Structures are given as structure tokens and as C-alpha cells.
Coordinates of C-alpha atoms in Angstrom, one line a residue:
X1 CA 77.4 93.9 87.0
X2 CA 76.8 97.5 88.0
X3 CA 76.7 98.8 91.6
X4 CA 75.1 101.7 93.3
X5 CA 76.8 105.1 92.9
X6 CA 79.5 105.9 95.4
X7 CA 81.0 109.2 96.4
X8 CA 82.5 111.1 93.5
X9 CA 86.2 110.4 92.9
X10 CA 88.8 113.1 92.4
X11 CA 90.6 112.1 89.3
X12 CA 93.8 113.5 87.8
X13 CA 93.4 114.8 84.2
X14 CA 95.0 112.5 81.7
X15 CA 98.3 113.3 80.1
X16 CA 101.9 113.1 81.2
X17 CA 102.8 114.8 84.5
X18 CA 105.7 117.2 84.7
X19 CA 109.0 115.5 85.6
X20 CA 109.2 117.5 88.8
X21 CA 105.5 117.0 89.7
X22 CA 104.2 114.7 92.4
X23 CA 103.5 111.1 91.6
X24 CA 99.8 110.3 91.2
X25 CA 98.1 108.5 94.0
X26 CA 94.9 106.5 94.2
X27 CA 91.7 108.0 95.5
X28 CA 89.7 106.3 98.3
X29 CA 87.1 105.2 95.6
X30 CA 89.9 103.7 93.5
X31 CA 91.3 101.9 96.6
X32 CA 87.9 100.5 97.4
X33 CA 87.7 99.3 93.7
X34 CA 91.1 97.6 94.1
X35 CA 89.7 95.7 97.1
X36 CA 86.8 94.6 94.8
X37 CA 89.2 93.7 92.0
X38 CA 91.2 91.5 94.3
X39 CA 88.0 89.7 95.3
X40 CA 87.2 89.2 91.6
X41 CA 90.7 87.9 90.9
X42 CA 90.4 85.2 93.6
X43 CA 87.6 83.7 91.6
X44 CA 90.0 82.7 88.8
X45 CA 92.0 79.4 88.8
X46 CA 95.6 79.2 90.1
X47 CA 98.2 77.8 87.7
X48 CA 100.5 79.0 84.9
X49 CA 98.6 82.3 84.6
X50 CA 98.2 84.8 87.4
X51 CA 94.8 85.5 89.1
X52 CA 93.8 89.0 88.0
X53 CA 90.8 91.2 88.5
X54 CA 89.7 94.5 87.0
X55 CA 87.1 97.2 87.8
X56 CA 86.2 100.0 85.4
X57 CA 85.1 103.3 87.1
X58 CA 83.2 106.3 85.7
X59 CA 85.0 109.6 86.6
X60 CA 82.2 110.1 89.1
X61 CA 83.0 106.8 90.8
X62 CA 80.3 104.4 89.6
X63 CA 81.2 101.0 88.4
X64 CA 81.0 100.5 84.6
X65 CA 82.2 97.0 84.3
X66 CA 84.0 94.2 86.1
X67 CA 86.0 91.1 85.0
X68 CA 88.6 88.5 86.0
X69 CA 90.8 86.1 84.3
X70 CA 89.1 82.7 84.1
X71 CA 92.0 80.6 82.8
X72 CA 94.5 80.1 80.0
X73 CA 93.1 81.1 76.6
X74 CA 90.2 83.1 78.0
X75 CA 90.0 87.0 77.9
X76 CA 92.2 88.7 80.4
X77 CA 90.6 90.6 83.3
X78 CA 90.8 94.0 81.5
X79 CA 89.2 92.7 78.4
X80 CA 86.5 90.9 80.4
X81 CA 85.7 94.1 82.2
X82 CA 85.5 96.0 78.9
X83 CA 83.1 93.4 77.6
X84 CA 81.0 93.6 80.8
X85 CA 80.7 97.3 80.4
X86 CA 79.8 97.0 76.7
X87 CA 77.1 94.4 77.6
X88 CA 75.5 97.0 79.9
X89 CA 75.7 99.7 77.3
X90 CA 78.3 101.8 79.2
X91 CA 80.7 104.1 77.4
X92 CA 84.1 103.7 79.0
X93 CA 85.8 106.6 77.2
X94 CA 87.6 108.6 80.0
X95 CA 87.1 105.8 82.5
X96 CA 89.6 104.5 85.1
X97 CA 90.7 100.9 85.0
X98 CA 91.6 99.5 88.4
X99 CA 93.5 96.2 87.9
X100 CA 95.4 94.0 90.3
X101 CA 98.3 93.3 88.0
X102 CA 100.0 95.5 85.4
X103 CA 98.2 95.2 82.1
X104 CA 100.2 92.9 79.8
X105 CA 101.9 94.4 76.7
X106 CA 102.4 91.3 74.6
X107 CA 100.5 89.1 72.2
X108 CA 100.1 85.5 73.2
X109 CA 96.8 83.5 73.0
X110 CA 95.2 86.9 73.5
X111 CA 96.2 90.5 72.5
X112 CA 97.9 93.1 74.7
X113 CA 95.6 94.5 77.4
X114 CA 97.4 97.8 77.3
X115 CA 96.3 98.2 73.7
X116 CA 92.8 97.1 74.5
X117 CA 92.6 99.8 77.2
X118 CA 94.0 102.5 74.9
X119 CA 91.6 101.5 72.1
X120 CA 88.7 101.8 74.6
X121 CA 89.7 105.4 75.5
X122 CA 90.5 104.7 79.2
X123 CA 92.1 107.8 80.7
X124 CA 93.5 106.4 83.9
X125 CA 94.9 103.1 85.1
X126 CA 95.4 102.1 88.7
X127 CA 97.7 99.1 89.2
X128 CA 98.2 96.8 92.2
X129 CA 101.4 94.8 91.4
X130 CA 103.8 95.5 88.5
X131 CA 104.3 92.4 86.3
X132 CA 107.7 90.8 86.8
X133 CA 107.4 88.7 83.6
X134 CA 109.8 90.3 81.1
X135 CA 107.7 88.9 78.2
X136 CA 104.5 90.4 79.4
X137 CA 105.6 93.5 81.3
X138 CA 105.6 97.0 79.8
X139 CA 101.9 97.8 79.8
X140 CA 102.3 100.7 82.3
X141 CA 105.0 102.2 80.2
X142 CA 103.0 102.0 76.9
X143 CA 100.0 103.6 78.7
X144 CA 102.0 106.4 80.1
X145 CA 103.6 107.1 76.8
X146 CA 100.2 107.4 75.2
X147 CA 99.2 110.0 77.8
X148 CA 97.3 107.8 80.2
X149 CA 97.6 108.6 83.9
X150 CA 99.0 105.5 85.6
X151 CA 99.2 104.8 89.4
X152 CA 101.1 101.7 90.6
X153 CA 101.6 99.9 93.9
X154 CA 98.0 100.3 95.2
X155 CA 97.4 97.5 97.8
X156 CA 100.5 95.9 96.4
X157 CA 101.0 93.6 99.5
X158 CA 97.5 92.3 99.2
X159 CA 98.0 91.8 95.5
X160 CA 101.3 89.9 96.0
X161 CA 99.6 87.7 98.6
X162 CA 96.8 86.9 96.2
X163 CA 99.3 86.0 93.4
X164 CA 100.9 83.5 95.8
X165 CA 103.6 81.3 94.4
X166 CA 103.1 82.7 90.9
X167 CA 104.9 85.9 91.7
X168 CA 108.2 84.5 93.1
X169 CA 108.2 81.7 90.5
X170 CA 108.1 84.3 87.7
X171 CA 110.7 86.5 89.4
X172 CA 113.1 83.6 89.9
X173 CA 112.5 81.9 86.6
X174 CA 111.7 78.6 88.2
X175 CA 108.9 77.0 90.1
X176 CA 108.2 77.9 93.7
X177 CA 109.1 74.9 95.9
X178 CA 107.2 73.8 99.0
X179 CA 108.7 70.9 101.0
X180 CA 106.1 68.9 102.9
X181 CA 106.9 66.6 105.8
X182 CA 104.6 64.6 108.1
X183 CA 106.4 63.3 111.1
X184 CA 106.1 62.1 114.7
X185 CA 107.2 64.5 117.4
X186 CA 110.7 63.1 117.3
X187 CA 111.0 63.6 113.5
X188 CA 110.2 60.0 112.3
X189 CA 108.2 59.4 109.1
X190 CA 107.6 55.7 109.9
X191 CA 108.1 53.1 112.6
X192 CA 111.1 50.8 112.7
X193 CA 109.1 48.1 110.8
X194 CA 108.3 50.6 108.0
X195 CA 104.6 51.2 108.9
X196 CA 103.6 54.8 108.5
X197 CA 99.7 54.9 108.2
X198 CA 98.8 57.0 109.9
X199 CA 101.2 59.2 111.8
X200 CA 99.1 62.3 111.4
X201 CA 95.3 62.6 112.0
X202 CA 92.6 62.7 109.3
X203 CA 92.3 66.5 110.0
X204 CA 95.9 67.0 109.0
X205 CA 95.6 64.7 106.0
X206 CA 92.5 66.6 104.7
X207 CA 94.5 69.9 105.1
X208 CA 97.4 68.3 103.1
X209 CA 95.0 67.3 100.3
X210 CA 93.9 70.9 100.2
X211 CA 97.5 71.9 99.7
X212 CA 97.9 69.3 96.9
X213 CA 94.9 70.9 95.2
X214 CA 96.6 74.3 95.1
X215 CA 99.9 73.2 93.5
X216 CA 100.8 72.4 89.9
X217 CA 103.0 69.4 90.6
X218 CA 103.8 66.9 93.3
X219 CA 107.3 65.4 93.3
X220 CA 108.6 62.2 95.0
X221 CA 111.7 60.1 94.6
X222 CA 111.7 56.6 93.1
X223 CA 112.3 55.2 96.6
X224 CA 109.0 56.6 97.8
X225 CA 107.2 55.6 94.6
X226 CA 108.3 52.0 95.0
X227 CA 108.0 51.6 98.7
X228 CA 104.7 53.5 99.4
X229 CA 103.0 53.1 96.0
X230 CA 101.3 56.5 96.4
X231 CA 98.6 57.8 94.0
X232 CA 99.7 61.5 94.5
X233 CA 96.2 62.8 94.0
X234 CA 94.3 65.6 95.6
X235 CA 91.1 64.3 97.2
X236 CA 88.0 65.6 98.8
X237 CA 87.0 64.7 102.4
X238 CA 84.8 61.8 101.1
X239 CA 87.7 60.4 99.0
X240 CA 86.8 61.6 95.6
X241 CA 89.2 63.4 93.2
X242 CA 89.1 67.2 93.2
X243 CA 88.7 68.9 89.8
X244 CA 92.3 70.1 89.6
X245 CA 94.8 67.3 89.8
X246 CA 98.5 68.2 90.0
X247 CA 101.1 66.8 87.7
X248 CA 102.7 63.7 89.3
X249 CA 106.5 63.7 89.1
X250 CA 108.9 60.9 90.0
X251 CA 112.6 61.6 90.3
X252 CA 115.3 59.0 89.9
X253 CA 116.5 56.3 87.5
X254 CA 114.5 53.2 88.6
X255 CA 111.3 52.5 86.6
X256 CA 107.8 52.9 88.0
X257 CA 106.0 49.5 87.7
X258 CA 103.2 49.3 85.2
X259 CA 100.8 48.4 87.9
X260 CA 101.7 51.3 90.2
X261 CA 98.9 53.5 91.5
X262 CA 100.7 56.4 89.8
X263 CA 99.4 55.1 86.5
X264 CA 95.8 55.3 87.9
X265 CA 93.3 58.1 87.9
X266 CA 94.8 61.5 88.7
X267 CA 97.2 64.0 87.1
X268 CA 99.6 63.2 84.3
X269 CA 102.8 61.3 85.2
X270 CA 106.3 62.7 84.4
X271 CA 109.4 60.6 85.2
X272 CA 112.6 62.8 85.4
X273 CA 115.5 60.4 85.4
X274 CA 118.0 62.4 87.4
X275 CA 119.0 63.0 91.0
X276 CA 119.7 66.7 90.4
X277 CA 116.9 69.0 91.8
X278 CA 118.0 71.8 89.4
X279 CA 117.4 69.5 86.4
X280 CA 113.9 68.6 87.8
X281 CA 112.9 72.2 88.2
X282 CA 114.3 73.0 84.7
X283 CA 112.0 70.3 83.3
X284 CA 109.0 71.6 85.2
X285 CA 109.8 75.2 84.1
X286 CA 109.5 74.0 80.5
X287 CA 106.1 72.8 81.3
X288 CA 105.2 76.2 82.8
X289 CA 104.8 74.7 86.3
X290 CA 104.7 77.5 88.9
X291 CA 104.3 75.7 92.2
X292 CA 105.9 72.4 93.2
X293 CA 105.2 70.3 96.3
X294 CA 108.1 68.0 97.2
X295 CA 106.7 65.2 99.4
X296 CA 109.6 62.8 99.8
X297 CA 111.3 60.8 100.6
X298 CA 114.2 61.8 102.9
X299 CA 116.9 61.7 100.2
X300 CA 115.0 63.9 97.7
X301 CA 114.0 66.3 100.5
X302 CA 117.6 66.7 101.6
X303 CA 118.8 67.1 98.0
X304 CA 116.4 70.0 97.5
X305 CA 117.4 71.6 100.8
X306 CA 121.2 71.2 100.1
X307 CA 120.7 72.8 96.7
X308 CA 119.0 75.8 98.3
X309 CA 115.9 75.2 96.2
X310 CA 113.3 75.0 98.9
X311 CA 111.3 78.2 99.3
X312 CA 108.8 77.1 102.0
X313 CA 108.4 74.1 104.4
X314 CA 105.1 72.7 105.6
X315 CA 105.8 70.5 108.5
X316 CA 102.9 68.5 109.9
X317 CA 103.8 67.2 113.3
X318 CA 101.8 64.6 115.3
X319 CA 102.1 64.2 119.1
X320 CA 103.5 60.7 118.6
X321 CA 106.9 59.3 119.8
X322 CA 108.5 56.4 117.9
X323 CA 112.1 56.5 119.1
X324 CA 113.3 54.6 116.0
X325 CA 112.5 54.5 112.3
X326 CA 113.4 56.6 109.2
X327 CA 113.8 60.3 109.7
X328 CA 112.2 63.0 107.5
X329 CA 115.5 64.1 106.1
X330 CA 118.7 62.4 104.9
X331 CA 122.1 63.9 105.6
X332 CA 122.2 67.7 105.0
X333 CA 125.9 67.9 105.4
X334 CA 125.6 69.7 108.7
X335 CA 128.5 68.9 111.0
X336 CA 128.0 71.6 113.7
X337 CA 125.2 73.6 115.2
X338 CA 126.6 76.7 113.5
X339 CA 126.0 75.0 110.1
X340 CA 122.3 74.2 110.9
X341 CA 119.8 75.2 108.3
X342 CA 117.6 77.8 110.1
X343 CA 114.0 78.6 109.2
X344 CA 111.7 81.5 110.0
X345 CA 108.2 80.4 111.1
X346 CA 105.4 82.2 109.3
X347 CA 102.4 80.2 110.6
X348 CA 101.6 77.7 113.3
X349 CA 98.2 76.1 112.8
X350 CA 96.6 73.5 115.1
X351 CA 94.9 70.6 113.1
X352 CA 93.0 68.4 115.4
X353 CA 95.7 66.8 117.6
X354 CA 98.4 67.8 115.2
X355 CA 100.2 71.0 114.4
X356 CA 101.3 72.5 111.0
X357 CA 104.4 74.7 111.1
X358 CA 104.9 76.7 108.0
X359 CA 108.4 78.2 107.7
X360 CA 110.8 79.7 105.2
X361 CA 114.6 78.9 105.1
X362 CA 116.8 81.7 106.2
X363 CA 119.2 82.6 103.4
X364 CA 122.9 81.9 104.3
X365 CA 124.7 84.9 105.5
X366 CA 127.0 86.5 102.9
X367 CA 130.7 85.9 103.6
X368 CA 132.5 88.8 105.3
X369 CA 134.5 90.9 102.8
X370 CA 138.2 90.2 102.8
X371 CA 140.0 93.3 104.3
X372 CA 142.1 95.2 101.8
X373 CA 145.7 95.3 102.9
X374 CA 146.8 98.7 103.9
X375 CA 150.2 100.2 103.4
X376 CA 153.0 98.3 105.2
X377 CA 153.9 99.9 108.5
X378 CA 157.6 100.7 109.0

């Protein structure tokens, strides 16, 4: 996939820079290539592996090869770009690799991308986001030690945005948790008689199914599983199943009936027999789940909030007043307004007659340090 030549790039000769010299920066051509690499990365699937894109540049600025990671077990973006260049008959010796995430430095289902770039004779590597995974990180260091010129942090905010939940999940060593609620204007999830279909509009429900299609797992409590008999699937606007179906997770000790819809078409079913959110996330971490959607019910939602294990809230609110009926959340242990769990809104999105509010919990303030007693006055 070659492109027309662009303006020549000013490249820094390979080799370690002096300790007191300026840090290398990306050229305009390299920055443009990073934008292209981000677009390529977005073609890859979300999930256990990050979305990564790579563009190989000739020292004069023309594109030699492009690639992106297409899923677990497939060649990484750098290797795919090298293969693309080879298929076009391009020599990449002395080239610049522009890659959205730091090249990996470990052997898993594929070999280290850092070694692949060195073996290919790449002279310069421009990186968007440094890899937070202690198992895979270190590629930039290996490349620098071998005399390759390495630039990091190029369009890092765009790169972090693309990586989405994968980045904080790897940094924290647990899945990123999104709590979803769908309520009336007065915070009810159902009427007094238990009916709840439908509080929100079909526009909001279609949006929620899009969210389901992006996550790795959907979590509900046994109360919701038994009362609502949900299928916990991600569906298209015409009711069909989308290609990616999240893992379906039920939390609690009661059994899921054999005839429940959770046993029907959709993702695999995992029953975690606990009431501890930390235990749930540990079980999902073992399965390499990166993004979890907690959908209910009120007791489970409150448990995750009280444990400080909610990273983001998606609140779908319908202009409906019920006045009675179950609330979206059970007791949070808040006894005064000063103890309220505050959130910072990051997005407000109209969805037909409804509104989606996306917000992140505000971390609790650190306790004030205890003053150190001074010398006793006399």
C-alpha cells in the first residue's frame, strides 16, 4: 500500500545521542504518518490485545509499508508493515517505523517486534504511547541500546484515546469497569409493580447495544438474572447478534435456571459465586478481560461503587417520572451530603427523547496529614 511522495523528512542520523544533547522530536512527515498509523490501528479488533498501527517511511518521506494488528495470534503491526513493504519489493534498511504503541520486547504467540525492526535494519522508530505492560515493555530501550534513534510521546493523547479501556486496564492490573444505568428522571429502574420495559427509548437501547459490542464482559447479579431473565447479548438494530459477543457473567450464589436465556445464543456464561467485586474482577483478569460492563442490579452496582471499582458511569436517563419503584442503586453508605460520591461529567449525549450522561467518579480526597507536635511551650 504505497502512497505518493511527500515532502522530504529531516531525519536524525542513527546512533545514541549525547547525554547532554536535545531529545529527538518527530518531523511533520512523521507526525502525519502517526495520524495514518492511528487510523490503521482503529481497523483492528478491541479486546485482550491493543489496537496498534504502523507506517514505515523512507528517509525521503515516502511510505514503504503499512500494517495493523488484526487480532490475537496474528502478526503485530510492525511485522505486518514489514511484510507489506517486502511484498512491494521495498528495502526498509535505514527506514523509520512510526508505530502507535511501543514495540513489544517479549515472545508470546509472536516474536518481539523490537527484534524484528532491528533485523530489518530500521534506523529510527517514532512511538505514540509507551507500553505499560511490564511483560511486553522494553522495546524502546532495546532499540536505543542497539543505536536506533527513538522518539516517544508523539500524538500520545490520541494514542491513549484509541487504546481506550485497554490502557488503564493494563496499568491497574484489572479490567476497566463501566457501570451502566437506565432510569427514569427520578432515578427509578422499574415501576412499583416491577414493570420496566421500556423506560428508555429504542434510540437509547440501540446505543446501549453498541456499548455492549465494545466490551469484553457484561456483569449482572443473580437477582437481575432471575427476575429479568436477560440474554445479555449485543444486537444490531434489526435484532440480530453482532459478531463480537461479550462474556456473560453472573455474580452471586443462587443457580441460574437451566432454561434461562443466558444459556441461549450469545457469549459464554461465567458464574462467579461471590458477592465481592474484587473477586469478580480477579476472575475476569485471569481470563484476560480488559473492559467490563456492570449492568445491575442495584445491589451489585452499589457493591462496585462502594469498593471503589467503578471507573466510568454511563447513565441513560428518560424523561419519565414514576414516583415509586426500585432505585438504580442500593445503599452506598452515604449518611450526609458531604459523603456523597461525586462524579465529573465527560459527555452529555441526547438520544432521541433520552439523555446519556457519561461521568467518572471523583477520587476521595486524601486525608489531611496529622500535624507533628512541636516543642512544648513553657
